[in-house]
Amino acid sequence: MKTLIVQGYLCGMSKFAHDDVVPDIASDKTKKEQVAAMFDTIAGRYDFLNRFLSAGIDISWRKKMLRKLKPLNPKIMLDVATGTADVAIMAESILHPEKIIGIDISEGMLSLGREKLVKKQLTAVIELQSGDSEAINFPDNTFDAVTVAFGVRNFQDLEKGLQEIYRVLKPGGMLSVLEFSKPTLPGIEQLYNLYLGIIAPEIAKMVSKNRDAYQYLNDSVKAFPQGKEFLQILNSIGFKQNTCNKLSLGICNIYTGTKPL
């Protein structure tokens, strides 16, 4: 199946297996609409669940993703699928850009993010906007760097979302993506599947009353093109110097790609 996905892409098809993974297969709403509604529902518990279910390691993953951009010294940044602005806030402290724009399709998540920015007195540097990764409302060649943490799986059209990111990056600008992957080490793979497929959704059900959100996480991770497949997609979009770094025994990957000068 992996081979078929990549071959289909190279032949011009715009669909990937993960594009069709949705929170509720019985719904007649689009993936984008379902994902926005899902995050609106769990917004109040999202940060807590991230810390709890990952034992806090997700914080170090985000920091490592941002440090990939340090040599670039970006002045203007875009954080796609910004959620409650965790990455945007970390980017301000690690990279010290002049401006960070965060976009997301979930108003519930953005509302909580704006509360954080007020408390941290960061509203002059970080601005959160309602925005769609597949129709980014900025001119070509606007940003020095773009980040996406655990968001590319939620794109309704992966190709279109990555093309939009490429468009708004300045020549020489870099994309840094943090995304879950499927570990392949014997023993680790089985434990991971058990945790993500059964334990995490049940914990999420108890805490947020929404098991489906974390069942969707499991399903979308399984279907997402990872490692060399994702690098091949970045290359097909036009990104160069593409890299993939595995984190935590392959549970998570950092991908980077640069828009050529």
PDB file of N, CA and C in Angstrom, residues 134-205:
ATOM      1  N   GLU A 134      -4.791  25.167   3.464  1.00  0.00           N
ATOM      2  CA  GLU A 134      -4.900  24.968   2.023  1.00  0.00           C
ATOM      3  C   GLU A 134      -5.252  26.252   1.277  1.00  0.00           C
ATOM      4  N   ALA A 135      -5.402  27.337   2.027  1.00  0.00           N
ATOM      5  CA  ALA A 135      -5.668  28.645   1.418  1.00  0.00           C
ATOM      6  C   ALA A 135      -5.119  29.706   2.374  1.00  0.00           C
ATOM      7  N   ILE A 136      -3.798  29.755   2.486  1.00  0.00           N
ATOM      8  CA  ILE A 136      -3.146  30.651   3.439  1.00  0.00           C
ATOM      9  C   ILE A 136      -3.280  32.091   2.954  1.00  0.00           C
ATOM     10  N   ASN A 137      -3.827  32.954   3.794  1.00  0.00           N
ATOM     11  CA  ASN A 137      -4.197  34.304   3.387  1.00  0.00           C
ATOM     12  C   ASN A 137      -3.027  35.281   3.518  1.00  0.00           C
ATOM     13  N   PHE A 138      -1.924  34.941   2.845  1.00  0.00           N
ATOM     14  CA  PHE A 138      -0.759  35.820   2.809  1.00  0.00           C
ATOM     15  C   PHE A 138      -0.143  35.763   1.423  1.00  0.00           C
ATOM     16  N   PRO A 139       0.551  36.844   1.020  1.00  0.00           N
ATOM     17  CA  PRO A 139       1.168  36.861  -0.310  1.00  0.00           C
ATOM     18  C   PRO A 139       2.311  35.862  -0.445  1.00  0.00           C
ATOM     19  N   ASP A 140       2.710  35.612  -1.673  1.00  0.00           N
ATOM     20  CA  ASP A 140       3.875  34.774  -1.939  1.00  0.00           C
ATOM     21  C   ASP A 140       5.106  35.333  -1.218  1.00  0.00           C
ATOM     22  N   ASN A 141       5.996  34.448  -0.814  1.00  0.00           N
ATOM     23  CA  ASN A 141       7.311  34.847  -0.299  1.00  0.00           C
ATOM     24  C   ASN A 141       7.225  35.784   0.903  1.00  0.00           C
ATOM     25  N   THR A 142       6.376  35.425   1.871  1.00  0.00           N
ATOM     26  CA  THR A 142       6.156  36.283   3.037  1.00  0.00           C
ATOM     27  C   THR A 142       7.005  35.879   4.244  1.00  0.00           C
ATOM     28  N   PHE A 143       7.172  34.575   4.474  1.00  0.00           N
ATOM     29  CA  PHE A 143       7.733  34.103   5.745  1.00  0.00           C
ATOM     30  C   PHE A 143       9.132  33.501   5.584  1.00  0.00           C
ATOM     31  N   ASP A 144       9.951  33.751   6.600  1.00  0.00           N
ATOM     32  CA  ASP A 144      11.291  33.167   6.644  1.00  0.00           C
ATOM     33  C   ASP A 144      11.238  31.691   7.036  1.00  0.00           C
ATOM     34  N   ALA A 145      10.247  31.332   7.837  1.00  0.00           N
ATOM     35  CA  ALA A 145      10.122  29.953   8.304  1.00  0.00           C
ATOM     36  C   ALA A 145       8.663  29.623   8.575  1.00  0.00           C
ATOM     37  N   VAL A 146       8.312  28.355   8.369  1.00  0.00           N
ATOM     38  CA  VAL A 146       6.969  27.852   8.663  1.00  0.00           C
ATOM     39  C   VAL A 146       7.117  26.597   9.514  1.00  0.00           C
ATOM     40  N   THR A 147       6.306  26.516  10.567  1.00  0.00           N
ATOM     41  CA  THR A 147       6.292  25.328  11.422  1.00  0.00           C
ATOM     42  C   THR A 147       4.903  24.685  11.398  1.00  0.00           C
ATOM     43  N   VAL A 148       4.888  23.370  11.538  1.00  0.00           N
ATOM     44  CA  VAL A 148       3.638  22.624  11.693  1.00  0.00           C
ATOM     45  C   VAL A 148       3.901  21.500  12.693  1.00  0.00           C
ATOM     46  N   ALA A 149       3.281  21.558  13.851  1.00  0.00           N
ATOM     47  CA  ALA A 149       3.451  20.513  14.863  1.00  0.00           C
ATOM     48  C   ALA A 149       2.172  19.695  14.972  1.00  0.00           C
ATOM     49  N   PHE A 150       2.256  18.434  14.602  1.00  0.00           N
ATOM     50  CA  PHE A 150       1.119  17.504  14.673  1.00  0.00           C
ATOM     51  C   PHE A 150      -0.097  18.035  13.923  1.00  0.00           C
ATOM     52  N   GLY A 151       0.152  18.681  12.780  1.00  0.00           N
ATOM     53  CA  GLY A 151      -0.946  19.262  12.017  1.00  0.00           C
ATOM     54  C   GLY A 151      -1.080  18.755  10.597  1.00  0.00           C
ATOM     55  N   VAL A 152       0.020  18.282   9.985  1.00  0.00           N
ATOM     56  CA  VAL A 152      -0.087  17.894   8.575  1.00  0.00           C
ATOM     57  C   VAL A 152      -1.000  16.692   8.376  1.00  0.00           C
ATOM     58  N   ARG A 153      -1.127  15.841   9.405  1.00  0.00           N
ATOM     59  CA  ARG A 153      -2.061  14.707   9.299  1.00  0.00           C
ATOM     60  C   ARG A 153      -3.502  15.182   9.151  1.00  0.00           C
ATOM     61  N   ASN A 154      -3.772  16.386   9.627  1.00  0.00           N
ATOM     62  CA  ASN A 154      -5.144  16.891   9.613  1.00  0.00           C
ATOM     63  C   ASN A 154      -5.480  17.664   8.337  1.00  0.00           C
ATOM     64  N   PHE A 155      -4.494  17.839   7.456  1.00  0.00           N
ATOM     65  CA  PHE A 155      -4.785  18.517   6.199  1.00  0.00           C
ATOM     66  C   PHE A 155      -5.794  17.679   5.416  1.00  0.00           C
ATOM     67  N   GLN A 156      -6.788  18.337   4.884  1.00  0.00           N
ATOM     68  CA  GLN A 156      -7.758  17.628   4.050  1.00  0.00           C
ATOM     69  C   GLN A 156      -7.125  17.218   2.720  1.00  0.00           C
ATOM     70  N   ASP A 157      -6.226  18.053   2.223  1.00  0.00           N
ATOM     71  CA  ASP A 157      -5.506  17.780   0.980  1.00  0.00           C
ATOM     72  C   ASP A 157      -4.034  18.056   1.265  1.00  0.00           C
ATOM     73  N   LEU A 158      -3.262  17.006   1.530  1.00  0.00           N
ATOM     74  CA  LEU A 158      -1.862  17.151   1.927  1.00  0.00           C
ATOM     75  C   LEU A 158      -1.055  17.905   0.882  1.00  0.00           C
ATOM     76  N   GLU A 159      -1.238  17.541  -0.370  1.00  0.00           N
ATOM     77  CA  GLU A 159      -0.482  18.192  -1.448  1.00  0.00           C
ATOM     78  C   GLU A 159      -0.765  19.692  -1.490  1.00  0.00           C
ATOM     79  N   LYS A 160      -2.028  20.059  -1.423  1.00  0.00           N
ATOM     80  CA  LYS A 160      -2.405  21.465  -1.510  1.00  0.00           C
ATOM     81  C   LYS A 160      -1.876  22.252  -0.316  1.00  0.00           C
ATOM     82  N   GLY A 161      -1.954  21.659   0.867  1.00  0.00           N
ATOM     83  CA  GLY A 161      -1.452  22.334   2.059  1.00  0.00           C
ATOM     84  C   GLY A 161       0.041  22.594   1.971  1.00  0.00           C
ATOM     85  N   LEU A 162       0.809  21.603   1.528  1.00  0.00           N
ATOM     86  CA  LEU A 162       2.252  21.780   1.400  1.00  0.00           C
ATOM     87  C   LEU A 162       2.602  22.765   0.286  1.00  0.00           C
ATOM     88  N   GLN A 163       1.821  22.781  -0.783  1.00  0.00           N
ATOM     89  CA  GLN A 163       2.045  23.745  -1.858  1.00  0.00           C
ATOM     90  C   GLN A 163       1.816  25.177  -1.361  1.00  0.00           C
ATOM     91  N   GLU A 164       0.802  25.357  -0.533  1.00  0.00           N
ATOM     92  CA  GLU A 164       0.529  26.679   0.021  1.00  0.00           C
ATOM     93  C   GLU A 164       1.663  27.142   0.938  1.00  0.00           C
ATOM     94  N   ILE A 165       2.161  26.233   1.751  1.00  0.00           N
ATOM     95  CA  ILE A 165       3.292  26.565   2.621  1.00  0.00           C
ATOM     96  C   ILE A 165       4.501  26.950   1.776  1.00  0.00           C
ATOM     97  N   TYR A 166       4.758  26.189   0.739  1.00  0.00           N
ATOM     98  CA  TYR A 166       5.879  26.493  -0.165  1.00  0.00           C
ATOM     99  C   TYR A 166       5.699  27.890  -0.781  1.00  0.00           C
ATOM    100  N   ARG A 167       4.471  28.201  -1.166  1.00  0.00           N
ATOM    101  CA  ARG A 167       4.192  29.491  -1.812  1.00  0.00           C
ATOM    102  C   ARG A 167       4.507  30.667  -0.892  1.00  0.00           C
ATOM    103  N   VAL A 168       4.113  30.581   0.374  1.00  0.00           N
ATOM    104  CA  VAL A 168       4.268  31.743   1.275  1.00  0.00           C
ATOM    105  C   VAL A 168       5.666  31.821   1.896  1.00  0.00           C
ATOM    106  N   LEU A 169       6.478  30.769   1.738  1.00  0.00           N
ATOM    107  CA  LEU A 169       7.863  30.841   2.202  1.00  0.00           C
ATOM    108  C   LEU A 169       8.693  31.727   1.271  1.00  0.00           C
ATOM    109  N   LYS A 170       9.597  32.479   1.858  1.00  0.00           N
ATOM    110  CA  LYS A 170      10.561  33.220   1.061  1.00  0.00           C
ATOM    111  C   LYS A 170      11.585  32.248   0.471  1.00  0.00           C
ATOM    112  N   PRO A 171      12.168  32.557  -0.687  1.00  0.00           N
ATOM    113  CA  PRO A 171      13.278  31.745  -1.171  1.00  0.00           C
ATOM    114  C   PRO A 171      14.377  31.669  -0.110  1.00  0.00           C
ATOM    115  N   GLY A 172      14.833  30.463   0.167  1.00  0.00           N
ATOM    116  CA  GLY A 172      15.793  30.261   1.242  1.00  0.00           C
ATOM    117  C   GLY A 172      15.130  29.975   2.574  1.00  0.00           C
ATOM    118  N   GLY A 173      13.807  30.120   2.631  1.00  0.00           N
ATOM    119  CA  GLY A 173      13.056  29.860   3.860  1.00  0.00           C
ATOM    120  C   GLY A 173      12.901  28.372   4.106  1.00  0.00           C
ATOM    121  N   MET A 174      12.601  28.022   5.353  1.00  0.00           N
ATOM    122  CA  MET A 174      12.562  26.610   5.734  1.00  0.00           C
ATOM    123  C   MET A 174      11.241  26.224   6.370  1.00  0.00           C
ATOM    124  N   LEU A 175      10.801  25.020   6.056  1.00  0.00           N
ATOM    125  CA  LEU A 175       9.657  24.382   6.702  1.00  0.00           C
ATOM    126  C   LEU A 175      10.180  23.370   7.711  1.00  0.00           C
ATOM    127  N   SER A 176       9.617  23.388   8.919  1.00  0.00           N
ATOM    128  CA  SER A 176       9.954  22.386   9.929  1.00  0.00           C
ATOM    129  C   SER A 176       8.661  21.761  10.432  1.00  0.00           C
ATOM    130  N   VAL A 177       8.554  20.445  10.268  1.00  0.00           N
ATOM    131  CA  VAL A 177       7.332  19.705  10.584  1.00  0.00           C
ATOM    132  C   VAL A 177       7.620  18.692  11.688  1.00  0.00           C
ATOM    133  N   LEU A 178       6.739  18.641  12.670  1.00  0.00           N
ATOM    134  CA  LEU A 178       6.797  17.621  13.714  1.00  0.00           C
ATOM    135  C   LEU A 178       5.558  16.755  13.565  1.00  0.00           C
ATOM    136  N   GLU A 179       5.749  15.436  13.443  1.00  0.00           N
ATOM    137  CA  GLU A 179       4.593  14.570  13.238  1.00  0.00           C
ATOM    138  C   GLU A 179       4.850  13.182  13.810  1.00  0.00           C
ATOM    139  N   PHE A 180       3.777  12.568  14.283  1.00  0.00           N
ATOM    140  CA  PHE A 180       3.867  11.199  14.770  1.00  0.00           C
ATOM    141  C   PHE A 180       4.247  10.253  13.630  1.00  0.00           C
ATOM    142  N   SER A 181       4.911   9.180  13.994  1.00  0.00           N
ATOM    143  CA  SER A 181       5.247   8.143  13.026  1.00  0.00           C
ATOM    144  C   SER A 181       5.031   6.786  13.674  1.00  0.00           C
ATOM    145  N   LYS A 182       5.279   5.746  12.898  1.00  0.00           N
ATOM    146  CA  LYS A 182       5.048   4.386  13.379  1.00  0.00           C
ATOM    147  C   LYS A 182       6.393   3.716  13.663  1.00  0.00           C
ATOM    148  N   PRO A 183       6.733   3.467  14.924  1.00  0.00           N
ATOM    149  CA  PRO A 183       8.002   2.795  15.225  1.00  0.00           C
ATOM    150  C   PRO A 183       8.009   1.383  14.669  1.00  0.00           C
ATOM    151  N   THR A 184       9.188   0.929  14.292  1.00  0.00           N
ATOM    152  CA  THR A 184       9.306  -0.392  13.671  1.00  0.00           C
ATOM    153  C   THR A 184      10.163  -1.365  14.493  1.00  0.00           C
ATOM    154  N   LEU A 185      10.751  -0.890  15.582  1.00  0.00           N
ATOM    155  CA  LEU A 185      11.565  -1.786  16.405  1.00  0.00           C
ATOM    156  C   LEU A 185      10.688  -2.853  17.052  1.00  0.00           C
ATOM    157  N   PRO A 186      11.107  -4.115  17.014  1.00  0.00           N
ATOM    158  CA  PRO A 186      10.326  -5.184  17.656  1.00  0.00           C
ATOM    159  C   PRO A 186      10.100  -4.882  19.136  1.00  0.00           C
ATOM    160  N   GLY A 187       8.888  -5.100  19.584  1.00  0.00           N
ATOM    161  CA  GLY A 187       8.539  -4.804  20.968  1.00  0.00           C
ATOM    162  C   GLY A 187       8.020  -3.393  21.113  1.00  0.00           C
ATOM    163  N   ILE A 188       8.787  -2.413  20.627  1.00  0.00           N
ATOM    164  CA  ILE A 188       8.361  -1.008  20.690  1.00  0.00           C
ATOM    165  C   ILE A 188       7.119  -0.795  19.824  1.00  0.00           C
ATOM    166  N   GLU A 189       7.123  -1.416  18.647  1.00  0.00           N
ATOM    167  CA  GLU A 189       5.985  -1.282  17.740  1.00  0.00           C
ATOM    168  C   GLU A 189       4.710  -1.816  18.382  1.00  0.00           C
ATOM    169  N   GLN A 190       4.804  -2.963  19.020  1.00  0.00           N
ATOM    170  CA  GLN A 190       3.626  -3.570  19.635  1.00  0.00           C
ATOM    171  C   GLN A 190       3.115  -2.740  20.820  1.00  0.00           C
ATOM    172  N   LEU A 191       4.043  -2.256  21.639  1.00  0.00           N
ATOM    173  CA  LEU A 191       3.655  -1.410  22.782  1.00  0.00           C
ATOM    174  C   LEU A 191       3.016  -0.114  22.304  1.00  0.00           C
ATOM    175  N   TYR A 192       3.584   0.457  21.254  1.00  0.00           N
ATOM    176  CA  TYR A 192       3.059   1.709  20.703  1.00  0.00           C
ATOM    177  C   TYR A 192       1.641   1.516  20.167  1.00  0.00           C
ATOM    178  N   ASN A 193       1.431   0.437  19.431  1.00  0.00           N
ATOM    179  CA  ASN A 193       0.109   0.158  18.875  1.00  0.00           C
ATOM    180  C   ASN A 193      -0.925  -0.055  19.980  1.00  0.00           C
ATOM    181  N   LEU A 194      -0.527  -0.735  21.037  1.00  0.00           N
ATOM    182  CA  LEU A 194      -1.413  -0.954  22.173  1.00  0.00           C
ATOM    183  C   LEU A 194      -1.772   0.372  22.840  1.00  0.00           C
ATOM    184  N   TYR A 195      -0.762   1.188  23.045  1.00  0.00           N
ATOM    185  CA  TYR A 195      -0.984   2.462  23.738  1.00  0.00           C
ATOM    186  C   TYR A 195      -1.849   3.407  22.909  1.00  0.00           C
ATOM    187  N   LEU A 196      -1.459   3.581  21.635  1.00  0.00           N
ATOM    188  CA  LEU A 196      -2.167   4.550  20.796  1.00  0.00           C
ATOM    189  C   LEU A 196      -3.540   4.042  20.377  1.00  0.00           C
ATOM    190  N   GLY A 197      -3.666   2.725  20.212  1.00  0.00           N
ATOM    191  CA  GLY A 197      -4.930   2.177  19.724  1.00  0.00           C
ATOM    192  C   GLY A 197      -5.965   1.920  20.793  1.00  0.00           C
ATOM    193  N   ILE A 198      -5.526   1.666  22.038  1.00  0.00           N
ATOM    194  CA  ILE A 198      -6.475   1.290  23.089  1.00  0.00           C
ATOM    195  C   ILE A 198      -6.374   2.179  24.320  1.00  0.00           C
ATOM    196  N   ILE A 199      -5.165   2.295  24.867  1.00  0.00           N
ATOM    197  CA  ILE A 199      -5.011   2.993  26.145  1.00  0.00           C
ATOM    198  C   ILE A 199      -5.290   4.490  26.024  1.00  0.00           C
ATOM    199  N   ALA A 200      -4.645   5.161  25.047  1.00  0.00           N
ATOM    200  CA  ALA A 200      -4.819   6.606  24.903  1.00  0.00           C
ATOM    201  C   ALA A 200      -6.273   7.000  24.634  1.00  0.00           C
ATOM    202  N   PRO A 201      -6.987   6.320  23.722  1.00  0.00           N
ATOM    203  CA  PRO A 201      -8.394   6.691  23.528  1.00  0.00           C
ATOM    204  C   PRO A 201      -9.253   6.520  24.782  1.00  0.00           C
ATOM    205  N   GLU A 202      -8.976   5.496  25.582  1.00  0.00           N
ATOM    206  CA  GLU A 202      -9.763   5.288  26.799  1.00  0.00           C
ATOM    207  C   GLU A 202      -9.480   6.368  27.840  1.00  0.00           C
ATOM    208  N   ILE A 203      -8.200   6.753  27.971  1.00  0.00           N
ATOM    209  CA  ILE A 203      -7.859   7.846  28.888  1.00  0.00           C
ATOM    210  C   ILE A 203      -8.511   9.140  28.415  1.00  0.00           C
ATOM    211  N   ALA A 204      -8.442   9.397  27.110  1.00  0.00           N
ATOM    212  CA  ALA A 204      -9.054  10.597  26.551  1.00  0.00           C
ATOM    213  C   ALA A 204     -10.561  10.622  26.795  1.00  0.00           C
ATOM    214  N   LYS A 205     -11.181   9.455  26.720  1.00  0.00           N
ATOM    215  CA  LYS A 205     -12.629   9.371  26.959  1.00  0.00           C
ATOM    216  C   LYS A 205     -12.960   9.776  28.392  1.00  0.00           C
TER     217      LYS A 205
END
